[in-house]
Short mmCIF file of C-alpha atoms in Angstrom, two decimals:
data_model
loop_
_atom_site.label_atom_id
_atom_site.label_comp_id
_atom_site.label_asym_id
_atom_site.label_seq_id
_atom_site.Cartn_x
_atom_site.Cartn_y
_atom_site.Cartn_z
CA MET A 6 7.48 10.04 12.26
CA ARG A 7 11.20 11.02 12.20
CA VAL A 8 12.59 13.94 14.12
CA ARG A 9 13.47 15.60 10.82
CA HIS A 10 9.77 15.52 9.75
CA LEU A 11 8.67 16.95 13.09
CA LEU A 12 11.16 19.78 12.83
CA ARG A 13 9.97 20.55 9.30
CA HIS A 14 6.34 20.76 10.49
CA LEU A 15 7.33 23.02 13.40
CA GLN A 16 9.26 25.54 11.30
CA GLU A 17 6.29 27.82 10.90
CA ALA A 18 4.93 27.31 14.48
CA ASP A 19 4.81 30.15 16.97
CA PRO A 20 7.72 29.32 19.38
CA ASP A 21 5.53 30.25 22.27
CA ALA A 22 2.63 27.93 21.20
CA VAL A 23 1.66 25.11 23.60
CA VAL A 24 2.37 21.59 22.25
CA LEU A 25 -0.55 19.21 22.76
CA TYR A 26 -0.76 15.48 22.18
CA LEU A 27 -4.02 13.99 20.91
CA PRO A 28 -4.46 10.21 21.44
CA GLN A 29 -5.41 8.07 18.51
CA TYR A 30 -9.20 8.25 18.04
CA GLY A 31 -9.37 10.92 20.77
CA GLU A 32 -11.74 13.90 20.72
CA MET A 33 -10.24 17.37 20.61
CA THR A 34 -11.01 17.75 24.38
CA ASP A 35 -8.80 14.76 25.03
CA ALA A 36 -5.62 16.66 23.99
CA GLU A 37 -2.98 16.97 26.77
CA GLU A 38 -0.03 19.23 26.98
CA VAL A 39 3.37 17.63 26.25
CA LEU A 40 5.34 18.16 29.43
CA ASN A 41 8.45 16.03 28.80
CA VAL A 42 10.77 15.26 25.92
CA ALA A 43 13.13 12.36 26.45
CA VAL A 44 15.95 11.78 23.92
CA ILE A 45 16.82 8.12 24.55
CA ALA A 46 20.55 7.32 24.34
CA GLU A 47 20.28 3.57 23.56
CA PRO A 48 18.52 2.25 20.47
CA TRP A 49 15.08 0.61 21.10
CA ALA A 50 13.63 -2.40 19.50
CA CYS A 51 10.81 -1.99 17.02
CA GLU A 52 8.79 -5.15 16.25
CA ARG A 53 6.31 -5.36 13.40
CA HIS A 54 3.73 -7.99 14.05
CA TYR A 55 1.83 -9.35 11.05
CA ALA A 56 -1.74 -10.69 11.54
CA ALA A 57 -3.31 -13.29 9.26
CA GLU A 58 -5.80 -10.65 7.85
CA GLY A 59 -2.90 -8.47 6.68
CA LYS A 60 -2.99 -5.98 9.53
CA THR A 61 0.36 -4.86 11.08
CA THR A 62 1.07 -3.61 14.52
CA ASP A 63 4.37 -1.91 15.55
CA VAL A 64 5.56 -2.35 19.09
CA HIS A 65 8.48 -0.18 20.49
CA HIS A 66 10.35 -1.06 23.64
CA PRO A 67 13.81 -0.92 25.19
CA ALA A 68 15.92 -3.50 23.34
CA GLU A 69 17.08 -5.18 26.57
CA HIS A 70 13.49 -6.19 27.39
CA GLY A 71 13.60 -9.03 24.86
CA LEU A 72 10.77 -9.92 22.52
CA SER A 73 7.25 -8.83 23.31
CA ILE A 74 4.24 -11.10 24.03
CA GLY A 75 2.85 -12.36 20.76
CA TRP A 76 6.10 -12.35 18.85
CA GLN A 77 6.08 -14.88 15.97
CA ALA A 78 9.54 -15.54 14.60
CA ALA A 79 8.21 -16.97 11.40
CA THR A 80 6.23 -13.86 10.30
CA ASP A 81 7.23 -10.89 12.41
CA ARG A 82 10.24 -8.58 12.01
CA GLN A 83 12.36 -6.69 14.48
CA TRP A 84 15.01 -3.95 14.16
CA ARG A 85 16.76 -1.33 16.32
CA GLU A 86 16.10 2.43 16.03
CA ARG A 87 16.76 5.58 17.96
CA VAL A 88 13.74 7.13 19.63
CA VAL A 89 12.56 10.44 21.14
CA ILE A 90 9.63 10.19 23.58
CA LEU A 91 7.11 12.99 23.99
CA SER A 92 5.02 12.60 27.10
CA ALA A 93 2.15 14.37 28.87
CA ASP A 94 3.72 13.07 32.08
CA SER A 95 6.09 15.53 33.81
CA GLY A 96 9.00 13.11 33.69
CA ALA A 97 8.13 9.92 35.44
CA GLY A 98 8.86 6.78 33.46
CA THR A 99 11.29 8.36 30.96
CA SER A 100 14.86 9.40 31.17
CA GLU A 101 17.23 11.11 28.79
CA ALA A 102 19.95 8.44 29.44
CA GLY A 103 18.22 5.13 28.97
CA GLY A 104 14.61 4.27 28.74
#
């Protein structure tokens, strides 16, 4: 999702509503409040890994960390993109300056 899409979805939201995050395949009771928003200054790497059966997996990480485990140069793709991180953590592990 891009920031512009998120902002469009939030246009009609009550500004005092609590923002919750629901993990993939989670039950409604697994939702946690978003406590931190980090606008990362440096572009991150996004890798798209392609499996033999056609499934793709995207992996995002700080670009300076190099390639992820499982990277296959012959089939996988990588590019840089800006990221915003929403977290249920109160701030540990993210920063607005770097990543």
